[in-house]
PDB file of C-alpha atoms in Angstrom:
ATOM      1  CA  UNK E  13      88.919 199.513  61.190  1.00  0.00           C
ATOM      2  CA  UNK E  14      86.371 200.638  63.805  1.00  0.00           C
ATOM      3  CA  UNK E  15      84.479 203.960  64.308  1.00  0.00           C
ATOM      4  CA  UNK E  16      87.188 204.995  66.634  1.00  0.00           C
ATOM      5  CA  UNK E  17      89.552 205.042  64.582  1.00  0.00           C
ATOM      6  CA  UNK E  18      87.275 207.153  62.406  1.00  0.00           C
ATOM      7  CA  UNK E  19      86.649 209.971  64.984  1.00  0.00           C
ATOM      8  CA  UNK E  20      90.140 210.120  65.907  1.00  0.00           C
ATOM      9  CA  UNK E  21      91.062 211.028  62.286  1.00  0.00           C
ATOM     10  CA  UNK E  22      88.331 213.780  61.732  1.00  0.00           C
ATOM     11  CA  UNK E  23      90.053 215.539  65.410  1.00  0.00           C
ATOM     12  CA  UNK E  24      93.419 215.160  63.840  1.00  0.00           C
ATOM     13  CA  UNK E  25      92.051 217.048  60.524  1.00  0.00           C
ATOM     14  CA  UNK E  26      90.124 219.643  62.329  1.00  0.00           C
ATOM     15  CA  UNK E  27      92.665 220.319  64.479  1.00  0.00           C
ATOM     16  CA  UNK E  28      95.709 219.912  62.762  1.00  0.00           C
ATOM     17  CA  UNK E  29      97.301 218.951  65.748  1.00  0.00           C
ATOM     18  CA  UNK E  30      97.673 215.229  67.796  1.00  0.00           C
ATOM     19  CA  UNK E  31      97.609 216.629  70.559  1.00  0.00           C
ATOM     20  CA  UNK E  32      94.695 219.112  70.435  1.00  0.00           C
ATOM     21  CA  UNK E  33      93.128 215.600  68.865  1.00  0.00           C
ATOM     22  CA  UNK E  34      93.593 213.830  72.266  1.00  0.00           C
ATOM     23  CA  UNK E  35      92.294 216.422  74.341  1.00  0.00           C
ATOM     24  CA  UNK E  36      89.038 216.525  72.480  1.00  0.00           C
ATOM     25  CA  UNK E  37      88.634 213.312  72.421  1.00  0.00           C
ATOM     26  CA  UNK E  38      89.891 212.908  76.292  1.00  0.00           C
ATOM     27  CA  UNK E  39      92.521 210.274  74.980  1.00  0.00           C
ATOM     28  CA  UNK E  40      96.485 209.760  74.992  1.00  0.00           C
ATOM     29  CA  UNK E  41      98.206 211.444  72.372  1.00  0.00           C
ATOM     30  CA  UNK E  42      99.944 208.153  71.702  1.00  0.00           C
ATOM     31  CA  UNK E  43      96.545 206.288  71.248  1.00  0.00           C
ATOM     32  CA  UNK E  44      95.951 209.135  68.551  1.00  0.00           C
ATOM     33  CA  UNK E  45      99.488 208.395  66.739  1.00  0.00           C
ATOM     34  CA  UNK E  46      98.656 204.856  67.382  1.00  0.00           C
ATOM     35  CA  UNK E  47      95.544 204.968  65.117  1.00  0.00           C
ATOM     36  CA  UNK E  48      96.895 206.783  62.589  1.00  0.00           C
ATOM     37  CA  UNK E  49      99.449 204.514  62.304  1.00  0.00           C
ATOM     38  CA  UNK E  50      96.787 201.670  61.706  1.00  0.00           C
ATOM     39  CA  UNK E  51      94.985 203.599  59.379  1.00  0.00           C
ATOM     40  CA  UNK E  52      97.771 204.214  57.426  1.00  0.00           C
ATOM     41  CA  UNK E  53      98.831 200.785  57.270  1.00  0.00           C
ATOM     42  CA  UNK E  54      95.276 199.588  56.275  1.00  0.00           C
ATOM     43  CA  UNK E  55      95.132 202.523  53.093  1.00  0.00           C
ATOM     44  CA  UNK E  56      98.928 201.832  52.267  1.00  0.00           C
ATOM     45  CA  UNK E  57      99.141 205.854  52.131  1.00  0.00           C
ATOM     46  CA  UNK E  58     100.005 208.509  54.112  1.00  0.00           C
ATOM     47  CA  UNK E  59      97.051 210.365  55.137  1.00  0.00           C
ATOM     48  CA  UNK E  60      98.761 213.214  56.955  1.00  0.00           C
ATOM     49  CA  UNK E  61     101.527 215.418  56.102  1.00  0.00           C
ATOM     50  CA  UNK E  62     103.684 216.115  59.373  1.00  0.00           C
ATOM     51  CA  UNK E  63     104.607 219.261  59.175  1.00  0.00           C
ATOM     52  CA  UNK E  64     107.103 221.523  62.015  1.00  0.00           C
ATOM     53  CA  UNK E  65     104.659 222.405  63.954  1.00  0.00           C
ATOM     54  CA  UNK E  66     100.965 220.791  62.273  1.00  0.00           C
ATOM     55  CA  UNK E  67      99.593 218.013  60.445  1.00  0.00           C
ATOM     56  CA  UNK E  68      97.522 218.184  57.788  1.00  0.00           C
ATOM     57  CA  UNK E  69      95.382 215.727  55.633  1.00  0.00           C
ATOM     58  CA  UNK E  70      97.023 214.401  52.407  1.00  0.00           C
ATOM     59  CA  UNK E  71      95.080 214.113  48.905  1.00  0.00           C
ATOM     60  CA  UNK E  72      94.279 210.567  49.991  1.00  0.00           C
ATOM     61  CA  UNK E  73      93.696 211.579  53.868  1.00  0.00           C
ATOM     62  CA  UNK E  74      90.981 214.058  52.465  1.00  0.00           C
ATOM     63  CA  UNK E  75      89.726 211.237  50.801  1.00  0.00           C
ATOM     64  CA  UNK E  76      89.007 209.050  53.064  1.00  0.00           C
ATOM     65  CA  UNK E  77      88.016 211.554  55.199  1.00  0.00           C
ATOM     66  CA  UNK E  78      85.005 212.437  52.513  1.00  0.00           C
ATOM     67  CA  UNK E  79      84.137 208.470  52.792  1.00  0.00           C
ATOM     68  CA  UNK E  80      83.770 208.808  56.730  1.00  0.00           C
ATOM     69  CA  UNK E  81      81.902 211.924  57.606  1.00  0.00           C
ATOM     70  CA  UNK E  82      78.562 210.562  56.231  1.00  0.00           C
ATOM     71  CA  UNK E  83      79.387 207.555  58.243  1.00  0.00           C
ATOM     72  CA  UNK E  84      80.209 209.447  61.583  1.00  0.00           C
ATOM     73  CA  UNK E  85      77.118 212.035  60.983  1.00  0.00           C
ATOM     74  CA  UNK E  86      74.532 208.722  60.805  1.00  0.00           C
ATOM     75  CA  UNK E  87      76.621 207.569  64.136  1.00  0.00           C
ATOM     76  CA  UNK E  88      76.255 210.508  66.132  1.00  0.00           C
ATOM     77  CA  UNK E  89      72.687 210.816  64.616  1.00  0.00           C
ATOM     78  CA  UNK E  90      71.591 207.255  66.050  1.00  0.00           C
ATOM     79  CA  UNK E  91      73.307 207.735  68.989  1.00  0.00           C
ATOM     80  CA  UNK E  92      71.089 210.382  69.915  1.00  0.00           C
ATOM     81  CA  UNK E  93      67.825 208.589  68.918  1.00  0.00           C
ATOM     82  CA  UNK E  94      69.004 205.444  70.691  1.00  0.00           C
ATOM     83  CA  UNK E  95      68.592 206.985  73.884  1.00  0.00           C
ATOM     84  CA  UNK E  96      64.547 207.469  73.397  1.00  0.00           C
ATOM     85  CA  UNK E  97      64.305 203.981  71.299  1.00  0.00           C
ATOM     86  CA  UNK E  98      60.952 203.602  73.452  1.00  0.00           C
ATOM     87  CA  UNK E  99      59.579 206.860  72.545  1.00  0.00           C
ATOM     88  CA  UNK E 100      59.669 206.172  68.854  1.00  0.00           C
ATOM     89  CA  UNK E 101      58.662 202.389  68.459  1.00  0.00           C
ATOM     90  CA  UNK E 102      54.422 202.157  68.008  1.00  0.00           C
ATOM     91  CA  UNK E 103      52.384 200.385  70.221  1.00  0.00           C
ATOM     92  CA  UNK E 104      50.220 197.955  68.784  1.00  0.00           C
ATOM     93  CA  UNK E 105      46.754 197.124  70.217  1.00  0.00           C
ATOM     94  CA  UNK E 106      44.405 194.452  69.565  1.00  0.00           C
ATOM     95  CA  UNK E 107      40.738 194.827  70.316  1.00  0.00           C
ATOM     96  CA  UNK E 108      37.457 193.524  70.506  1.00  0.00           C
ATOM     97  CA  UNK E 109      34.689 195.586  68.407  1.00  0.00           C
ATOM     98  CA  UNK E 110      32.970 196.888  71.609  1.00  0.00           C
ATOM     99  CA  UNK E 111      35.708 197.834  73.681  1.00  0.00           C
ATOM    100  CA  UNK E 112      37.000 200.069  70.208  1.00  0.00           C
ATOM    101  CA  UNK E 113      33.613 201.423  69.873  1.00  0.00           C
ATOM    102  CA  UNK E 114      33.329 202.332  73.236  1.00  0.00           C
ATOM    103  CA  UNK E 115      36.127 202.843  75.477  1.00  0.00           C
ATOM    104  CA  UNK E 116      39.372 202.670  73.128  1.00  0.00           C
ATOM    105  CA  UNK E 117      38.642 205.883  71.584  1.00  0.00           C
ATOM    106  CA  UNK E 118      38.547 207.712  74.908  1.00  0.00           C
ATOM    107  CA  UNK E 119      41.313 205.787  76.325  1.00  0.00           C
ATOM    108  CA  UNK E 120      43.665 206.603  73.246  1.00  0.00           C
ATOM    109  CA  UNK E 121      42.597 210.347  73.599  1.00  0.00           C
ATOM    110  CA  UNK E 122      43.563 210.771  76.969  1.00  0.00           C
ATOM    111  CA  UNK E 123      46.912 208.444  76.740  1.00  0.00           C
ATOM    112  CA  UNK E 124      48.464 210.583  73.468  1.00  0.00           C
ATOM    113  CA  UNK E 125      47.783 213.764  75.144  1.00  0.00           C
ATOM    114  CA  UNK E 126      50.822 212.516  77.043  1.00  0.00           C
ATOM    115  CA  UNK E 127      52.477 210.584  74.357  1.00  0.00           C
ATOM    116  CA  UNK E 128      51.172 212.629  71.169  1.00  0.00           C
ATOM    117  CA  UNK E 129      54.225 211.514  68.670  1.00  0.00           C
ATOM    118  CA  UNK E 130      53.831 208.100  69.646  1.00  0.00           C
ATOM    119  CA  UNK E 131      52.335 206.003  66.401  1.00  0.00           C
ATOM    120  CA  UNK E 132      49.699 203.529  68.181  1.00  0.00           C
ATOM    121  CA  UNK E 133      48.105 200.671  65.649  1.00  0.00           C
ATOM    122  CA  UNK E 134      45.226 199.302  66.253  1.00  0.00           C
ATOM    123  CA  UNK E 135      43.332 196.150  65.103  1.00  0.00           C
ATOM    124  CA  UNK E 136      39.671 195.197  65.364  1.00  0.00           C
ATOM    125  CA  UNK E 137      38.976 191.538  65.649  1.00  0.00           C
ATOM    126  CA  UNK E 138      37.367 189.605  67.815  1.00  0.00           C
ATOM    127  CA  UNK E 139      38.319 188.335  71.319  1.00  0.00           C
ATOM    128  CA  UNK E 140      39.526 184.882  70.299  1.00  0.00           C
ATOM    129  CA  UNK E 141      41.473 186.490  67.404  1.00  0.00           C
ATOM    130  CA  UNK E 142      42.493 188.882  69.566  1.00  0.00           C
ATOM    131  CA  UNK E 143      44.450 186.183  72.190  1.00  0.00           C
ATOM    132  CA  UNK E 144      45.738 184.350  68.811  1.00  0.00           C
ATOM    133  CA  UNK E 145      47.564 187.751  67.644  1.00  0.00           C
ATOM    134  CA  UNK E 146      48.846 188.247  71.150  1.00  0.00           C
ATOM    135  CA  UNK E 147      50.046 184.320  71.897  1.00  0.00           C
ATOM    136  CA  UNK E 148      51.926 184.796  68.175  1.00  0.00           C
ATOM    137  CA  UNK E 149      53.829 187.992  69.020  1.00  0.00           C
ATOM    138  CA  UNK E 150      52.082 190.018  66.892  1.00  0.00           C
ATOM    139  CA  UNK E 151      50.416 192.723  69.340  1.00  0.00           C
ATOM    140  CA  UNK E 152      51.826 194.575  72.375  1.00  0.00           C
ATOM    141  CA  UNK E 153      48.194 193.872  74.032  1.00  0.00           C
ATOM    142  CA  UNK E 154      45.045 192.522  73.671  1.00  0.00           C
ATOM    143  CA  UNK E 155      41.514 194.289  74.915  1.00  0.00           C
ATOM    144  CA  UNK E 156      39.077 191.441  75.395  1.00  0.00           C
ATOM    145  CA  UNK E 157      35.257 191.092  76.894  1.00  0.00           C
ATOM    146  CA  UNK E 158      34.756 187.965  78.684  1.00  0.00           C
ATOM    147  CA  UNK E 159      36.298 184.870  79.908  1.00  0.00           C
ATOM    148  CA  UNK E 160      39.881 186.094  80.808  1.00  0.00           C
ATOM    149  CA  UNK E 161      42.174 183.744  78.851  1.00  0.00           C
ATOM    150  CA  UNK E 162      43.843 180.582  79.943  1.00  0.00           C
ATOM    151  CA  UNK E 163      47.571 180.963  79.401  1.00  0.00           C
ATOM    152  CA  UNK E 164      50.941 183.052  80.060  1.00  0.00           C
ATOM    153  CA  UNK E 165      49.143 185.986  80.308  1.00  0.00           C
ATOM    154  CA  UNK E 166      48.776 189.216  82.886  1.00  0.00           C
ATOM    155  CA  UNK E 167      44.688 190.196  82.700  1.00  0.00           C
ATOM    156  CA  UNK E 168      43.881 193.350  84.136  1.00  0.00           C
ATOM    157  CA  UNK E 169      40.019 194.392  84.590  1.00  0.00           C
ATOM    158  CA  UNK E 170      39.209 197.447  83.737  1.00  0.00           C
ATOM    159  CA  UNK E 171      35.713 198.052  82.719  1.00  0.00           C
ATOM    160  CA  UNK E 172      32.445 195.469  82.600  1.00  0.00           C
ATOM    161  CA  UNK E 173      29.248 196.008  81.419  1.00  0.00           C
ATOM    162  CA  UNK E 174      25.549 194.174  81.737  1.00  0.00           C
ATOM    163  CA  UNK E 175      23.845 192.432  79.089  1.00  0.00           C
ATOM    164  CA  UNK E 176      20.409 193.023  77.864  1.00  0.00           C
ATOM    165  CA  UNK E 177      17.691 191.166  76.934  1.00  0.00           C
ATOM    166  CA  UNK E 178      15.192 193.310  74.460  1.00  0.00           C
ATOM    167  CA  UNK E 179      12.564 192.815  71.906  1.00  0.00           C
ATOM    168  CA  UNK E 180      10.152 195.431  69.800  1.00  0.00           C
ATOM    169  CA  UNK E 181       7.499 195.863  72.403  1.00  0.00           C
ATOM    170  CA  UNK E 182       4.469 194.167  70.062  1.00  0.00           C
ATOM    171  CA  UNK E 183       6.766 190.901  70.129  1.00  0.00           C
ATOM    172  CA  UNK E 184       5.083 189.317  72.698  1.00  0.00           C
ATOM    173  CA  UNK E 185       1.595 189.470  73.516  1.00  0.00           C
ATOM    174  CA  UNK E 186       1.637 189.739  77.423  1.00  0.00           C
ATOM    175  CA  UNK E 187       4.678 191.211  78.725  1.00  0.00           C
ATOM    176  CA  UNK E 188       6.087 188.982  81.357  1.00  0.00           C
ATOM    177  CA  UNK E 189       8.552 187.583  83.089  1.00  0.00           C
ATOM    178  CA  UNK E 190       9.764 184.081  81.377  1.00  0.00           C
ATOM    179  CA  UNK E 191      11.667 181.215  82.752  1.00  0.00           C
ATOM    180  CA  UNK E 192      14.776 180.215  80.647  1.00  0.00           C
ATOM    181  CA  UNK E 193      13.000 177.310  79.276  1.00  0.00           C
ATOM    182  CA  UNK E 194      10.217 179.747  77.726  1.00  0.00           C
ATOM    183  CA  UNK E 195      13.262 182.180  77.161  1.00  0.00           C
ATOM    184  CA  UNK E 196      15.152 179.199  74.813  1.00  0.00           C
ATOM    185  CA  UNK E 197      12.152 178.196  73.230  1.00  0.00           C
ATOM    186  CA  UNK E 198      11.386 181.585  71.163  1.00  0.00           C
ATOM    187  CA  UNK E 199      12.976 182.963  68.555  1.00  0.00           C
ATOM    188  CA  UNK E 200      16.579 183.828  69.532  1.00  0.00           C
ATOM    189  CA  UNK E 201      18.460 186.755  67.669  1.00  0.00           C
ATOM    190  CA  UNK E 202      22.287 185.442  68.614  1.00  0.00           C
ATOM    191  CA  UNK E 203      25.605 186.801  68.074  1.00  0.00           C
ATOM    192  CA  UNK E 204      27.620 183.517  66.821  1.00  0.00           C
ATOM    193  CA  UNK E 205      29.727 181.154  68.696  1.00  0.00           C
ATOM    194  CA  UNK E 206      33.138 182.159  69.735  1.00  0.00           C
ATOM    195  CA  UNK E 207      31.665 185.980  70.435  1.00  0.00           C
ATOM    196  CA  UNK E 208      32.193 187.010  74.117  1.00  0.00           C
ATOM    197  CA  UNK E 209      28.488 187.883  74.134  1.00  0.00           C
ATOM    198  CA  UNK E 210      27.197 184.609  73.162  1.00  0.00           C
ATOM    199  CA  UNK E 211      29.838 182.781  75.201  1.00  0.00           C
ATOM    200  CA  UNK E 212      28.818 184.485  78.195  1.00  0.00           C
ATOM    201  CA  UNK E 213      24.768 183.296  77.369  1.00  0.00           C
ATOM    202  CA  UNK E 214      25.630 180.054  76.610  1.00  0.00           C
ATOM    203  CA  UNK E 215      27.586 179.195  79.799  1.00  0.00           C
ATOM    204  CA  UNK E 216      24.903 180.763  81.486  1.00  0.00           C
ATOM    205  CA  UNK E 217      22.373 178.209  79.989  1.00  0.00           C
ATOM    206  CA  UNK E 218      24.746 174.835  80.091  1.00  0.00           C
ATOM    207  CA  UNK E 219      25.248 175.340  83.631  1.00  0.00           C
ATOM    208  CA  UNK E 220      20.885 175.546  83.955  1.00  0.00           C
ATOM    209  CA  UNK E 221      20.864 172.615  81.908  1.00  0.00           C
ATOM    210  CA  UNK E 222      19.344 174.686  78.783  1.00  0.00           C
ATOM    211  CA  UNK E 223      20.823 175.539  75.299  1.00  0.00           C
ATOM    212  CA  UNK E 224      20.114 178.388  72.826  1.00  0.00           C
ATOM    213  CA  UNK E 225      19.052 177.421  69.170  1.00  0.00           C
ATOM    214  CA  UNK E 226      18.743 180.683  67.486  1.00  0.00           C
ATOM    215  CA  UNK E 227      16.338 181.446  64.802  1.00  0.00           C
ATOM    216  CA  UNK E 228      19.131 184.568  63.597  1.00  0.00           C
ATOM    217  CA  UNK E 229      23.250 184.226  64.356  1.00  0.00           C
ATOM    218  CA  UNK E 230      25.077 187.167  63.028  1.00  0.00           C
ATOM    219  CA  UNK E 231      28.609 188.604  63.621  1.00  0.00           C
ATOM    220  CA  UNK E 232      27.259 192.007  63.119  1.00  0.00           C
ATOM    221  CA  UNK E 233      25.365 193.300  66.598  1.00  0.00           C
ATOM    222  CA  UNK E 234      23.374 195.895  64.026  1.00  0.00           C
ATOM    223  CA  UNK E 235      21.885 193.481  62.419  1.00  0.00           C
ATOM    224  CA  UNK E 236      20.567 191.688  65.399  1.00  0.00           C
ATOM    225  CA  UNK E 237      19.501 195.142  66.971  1.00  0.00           C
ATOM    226  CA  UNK E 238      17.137 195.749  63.490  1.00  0.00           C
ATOM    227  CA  UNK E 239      15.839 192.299  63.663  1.00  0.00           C
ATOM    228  CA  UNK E 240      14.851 192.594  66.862  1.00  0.00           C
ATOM    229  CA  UNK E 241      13.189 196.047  66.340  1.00  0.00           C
ATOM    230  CA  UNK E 242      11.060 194.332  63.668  1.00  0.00           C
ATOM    231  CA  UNK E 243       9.602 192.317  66.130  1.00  0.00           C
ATOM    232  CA  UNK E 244      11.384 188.924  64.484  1.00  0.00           C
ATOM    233  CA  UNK E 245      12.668 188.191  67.752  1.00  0.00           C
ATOM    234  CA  UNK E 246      14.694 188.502  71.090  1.00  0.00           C
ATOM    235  CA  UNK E 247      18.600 189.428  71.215  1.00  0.00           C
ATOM    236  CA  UNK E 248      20.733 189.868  73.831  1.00  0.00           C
ATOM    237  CA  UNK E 249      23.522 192.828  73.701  1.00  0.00           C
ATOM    238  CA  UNK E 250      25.478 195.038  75.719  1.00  0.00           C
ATOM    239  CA  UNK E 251      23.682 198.049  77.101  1.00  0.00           C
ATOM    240  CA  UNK E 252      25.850 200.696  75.137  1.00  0.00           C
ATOM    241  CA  UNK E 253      24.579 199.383  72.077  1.00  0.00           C
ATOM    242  CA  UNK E 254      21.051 198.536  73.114  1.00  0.00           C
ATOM    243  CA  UNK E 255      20.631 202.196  75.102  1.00  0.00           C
ATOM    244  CA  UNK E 256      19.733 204.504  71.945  1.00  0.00           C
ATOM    245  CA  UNK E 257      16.630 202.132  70.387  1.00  0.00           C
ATOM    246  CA  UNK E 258      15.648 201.358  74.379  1.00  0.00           C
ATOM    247  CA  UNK E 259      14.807 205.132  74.971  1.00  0.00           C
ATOM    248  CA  UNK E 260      13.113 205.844  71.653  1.00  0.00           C
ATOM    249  CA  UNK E 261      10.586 202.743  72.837  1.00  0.00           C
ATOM    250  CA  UNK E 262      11.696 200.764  69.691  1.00  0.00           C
ATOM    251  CA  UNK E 263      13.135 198.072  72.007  1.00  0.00           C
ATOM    252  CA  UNK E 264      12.156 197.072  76.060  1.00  0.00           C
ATOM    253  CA  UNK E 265      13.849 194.990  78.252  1.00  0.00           C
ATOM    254  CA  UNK E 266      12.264 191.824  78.509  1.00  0.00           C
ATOM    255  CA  UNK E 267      12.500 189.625  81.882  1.00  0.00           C
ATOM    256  CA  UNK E 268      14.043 186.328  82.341  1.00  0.00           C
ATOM    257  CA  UNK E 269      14.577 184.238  85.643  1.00  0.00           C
ATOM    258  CA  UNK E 270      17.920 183.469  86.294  1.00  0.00           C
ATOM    259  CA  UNK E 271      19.557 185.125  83.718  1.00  0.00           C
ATOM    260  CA  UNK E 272      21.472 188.702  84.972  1.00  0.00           C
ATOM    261  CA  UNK E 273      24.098 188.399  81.711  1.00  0.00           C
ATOM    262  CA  UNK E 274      27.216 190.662  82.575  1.00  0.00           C
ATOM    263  CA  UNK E 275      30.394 190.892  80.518  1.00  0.00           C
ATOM    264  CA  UNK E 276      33.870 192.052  81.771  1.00  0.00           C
ATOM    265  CA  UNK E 277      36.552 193.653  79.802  1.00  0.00           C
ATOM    266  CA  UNK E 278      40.002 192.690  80.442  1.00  0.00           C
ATOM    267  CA  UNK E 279      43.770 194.034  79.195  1.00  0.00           C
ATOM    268  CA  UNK E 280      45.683 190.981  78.302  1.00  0.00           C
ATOM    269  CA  UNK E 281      49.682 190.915  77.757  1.00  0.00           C
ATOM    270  CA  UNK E 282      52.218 188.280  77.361  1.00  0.00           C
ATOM    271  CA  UNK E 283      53.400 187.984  81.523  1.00  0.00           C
ATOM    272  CA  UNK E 284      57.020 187.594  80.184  1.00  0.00           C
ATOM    273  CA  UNK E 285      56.913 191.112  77.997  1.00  0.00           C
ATOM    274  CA  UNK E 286      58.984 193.676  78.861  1.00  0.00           C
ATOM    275  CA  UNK E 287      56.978 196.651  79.490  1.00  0.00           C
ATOM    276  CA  UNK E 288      58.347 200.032  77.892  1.00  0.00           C
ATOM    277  CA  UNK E 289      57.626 203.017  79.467  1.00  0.00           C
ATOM    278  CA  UNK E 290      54.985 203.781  76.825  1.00  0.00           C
ATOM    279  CA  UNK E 291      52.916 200.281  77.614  1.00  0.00           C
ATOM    280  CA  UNK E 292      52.840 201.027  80.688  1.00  0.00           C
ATOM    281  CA  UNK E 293      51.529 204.568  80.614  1.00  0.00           C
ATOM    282  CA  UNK E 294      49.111 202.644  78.397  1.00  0.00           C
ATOM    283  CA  UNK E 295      47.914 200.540  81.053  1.00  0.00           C
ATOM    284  CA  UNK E 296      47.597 203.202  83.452  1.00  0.00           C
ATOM    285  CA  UNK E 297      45.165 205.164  81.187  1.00  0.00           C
ATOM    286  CA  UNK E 298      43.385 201.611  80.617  1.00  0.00           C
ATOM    287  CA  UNK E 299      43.345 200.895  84.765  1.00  0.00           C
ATOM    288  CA  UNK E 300      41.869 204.551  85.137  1.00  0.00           C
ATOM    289  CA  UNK E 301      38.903 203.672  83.275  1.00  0.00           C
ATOM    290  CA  UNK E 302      37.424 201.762  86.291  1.00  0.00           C
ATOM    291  CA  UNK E 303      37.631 204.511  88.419  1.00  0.00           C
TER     292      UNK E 303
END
């Protein structure tokens, strides 16, 4: 039995009629007797009474007719939501933790003032994780700093911002410019390997023929920014994070030849996805950011 035949008997009971039946359902009236026929022949009953000038459901026909409407009402009811599938499913977002503490928030404001009962999940992780969630399925798109990734992947730049090289200003004792031997041989306050921030440094330095041996490595870019303020050394961050302790003269910028540090931000997704109408409102708001 299929949904069809279904509909066609809920006409026939509302409208008593096969023919009235057919016209509502813009059908032959022998396709209607056809289907009860089959019906009947699959329950072993009657289901309608043919009357002179009416039909009209049996005890078994109301029956059966009980068992379907529940069936029909979740029908029609998906039918209707099918047509906006895109509109309900979430978006999910991987990011890197500057890009959410900086720009996700404002992009996400501004995109779900046009999509407001649109669910959007979003995971923090860093930019390596971030690819690794992406490559596996498991995200609609990845916001990364950095190298854009090798791969079957669409990168779109959107935003980029400079790093900085501070210390307390007591660290050292003349303030000057140093060379990026003198810069690698003090005490070095480093996000870890595999961060976009220390990638970015240490490509920097291979390709001058130096490397950084840090006297601090921390995930967490507080830590290195109270280190630093405690005169235990020099750290490099972004600017956003850097900005606040720069203009209350607990950090300065300190000088280094040959070393203008910049980071760009990237959206990544799979080249092969199929963009919904929701992604790509999502990388519009995310493009918009540049200008």
């Amino acid at each position: 039995m299929t949904l069809r035949h279904f509909e066609i008997l809920r006409a026939v009971a509302e409208t008593g009629n096969f023919t009235r039946a057919a016209e509502r359902l813009y059908i032959t009236q022998s396709a209607v007797s056809h289907a009860i026929r089959e019906l009947e022949e699959k329950a072993g009953t009657a289901l309608f009474d043919r009357l002179s000038k009416s039909v009209q459901l049996t005890k078994s026909g109301r029956l059966l007719l009980e068992e379907i409407t529940p069936i029909l009402s979740s029908c029609e009811a998906l039918d209707e939501r099918i047509r906006c599938l895109e509109q309900q499913a979430p978006l999910h977002i991987v990011s890197s933790i500057t890009i959410a503490a900086f720009w996700l928030p404002k992009i996400l404001n501004a995109f779900q003032k046009d999509w407001p009962d649109l669910r959007v999940n979003v995971d923090v992780v860093s930019a390596a994780n971030a690819i690794d969630i992406l490559r596996n399925g498991n995200a609609d798109i990845a916001l990364i700093e950095g190298a854009p990734p090798q791969g079957p992947f669409k990168c779109t730049l959107f935003a980029a911002y400079p790093l900085l090289v501070v210390c307390a200003p007591d660290y050292l004792i003349t303030r000057k410019e140093l060379t990026l031997q003198e810069f690698c041989s003090e005490k070095l306050l480093l996000r870890e390997k595999g961060s976009a921030i220390r990638d970015t440094l240490d490509s920097v330095l291979y390709l001058a023929g130096h490397t950084a041996q840090p006297a601090w490595t921390s995930v967490n870019s507080l830590a290195l920014i109270e280190a630093a303020k405690a005169g235990l050394g020099i750290t490099i961050l972004p600017d956003v994070l850097v900005s606040e302790p720069l203009e209350q003269g607990k950090l300065i910028t300190l000088p280094v030849q040959d070393l203008l540090l910049r980071n760009e931000m990237y959206a990544v997704h799979h080249r092969d996805k199929y963009l919904t109408t929701p992604l790509r409102a999502l990388l519009s708001h995310i493009e918009s950011t540049m200008s």
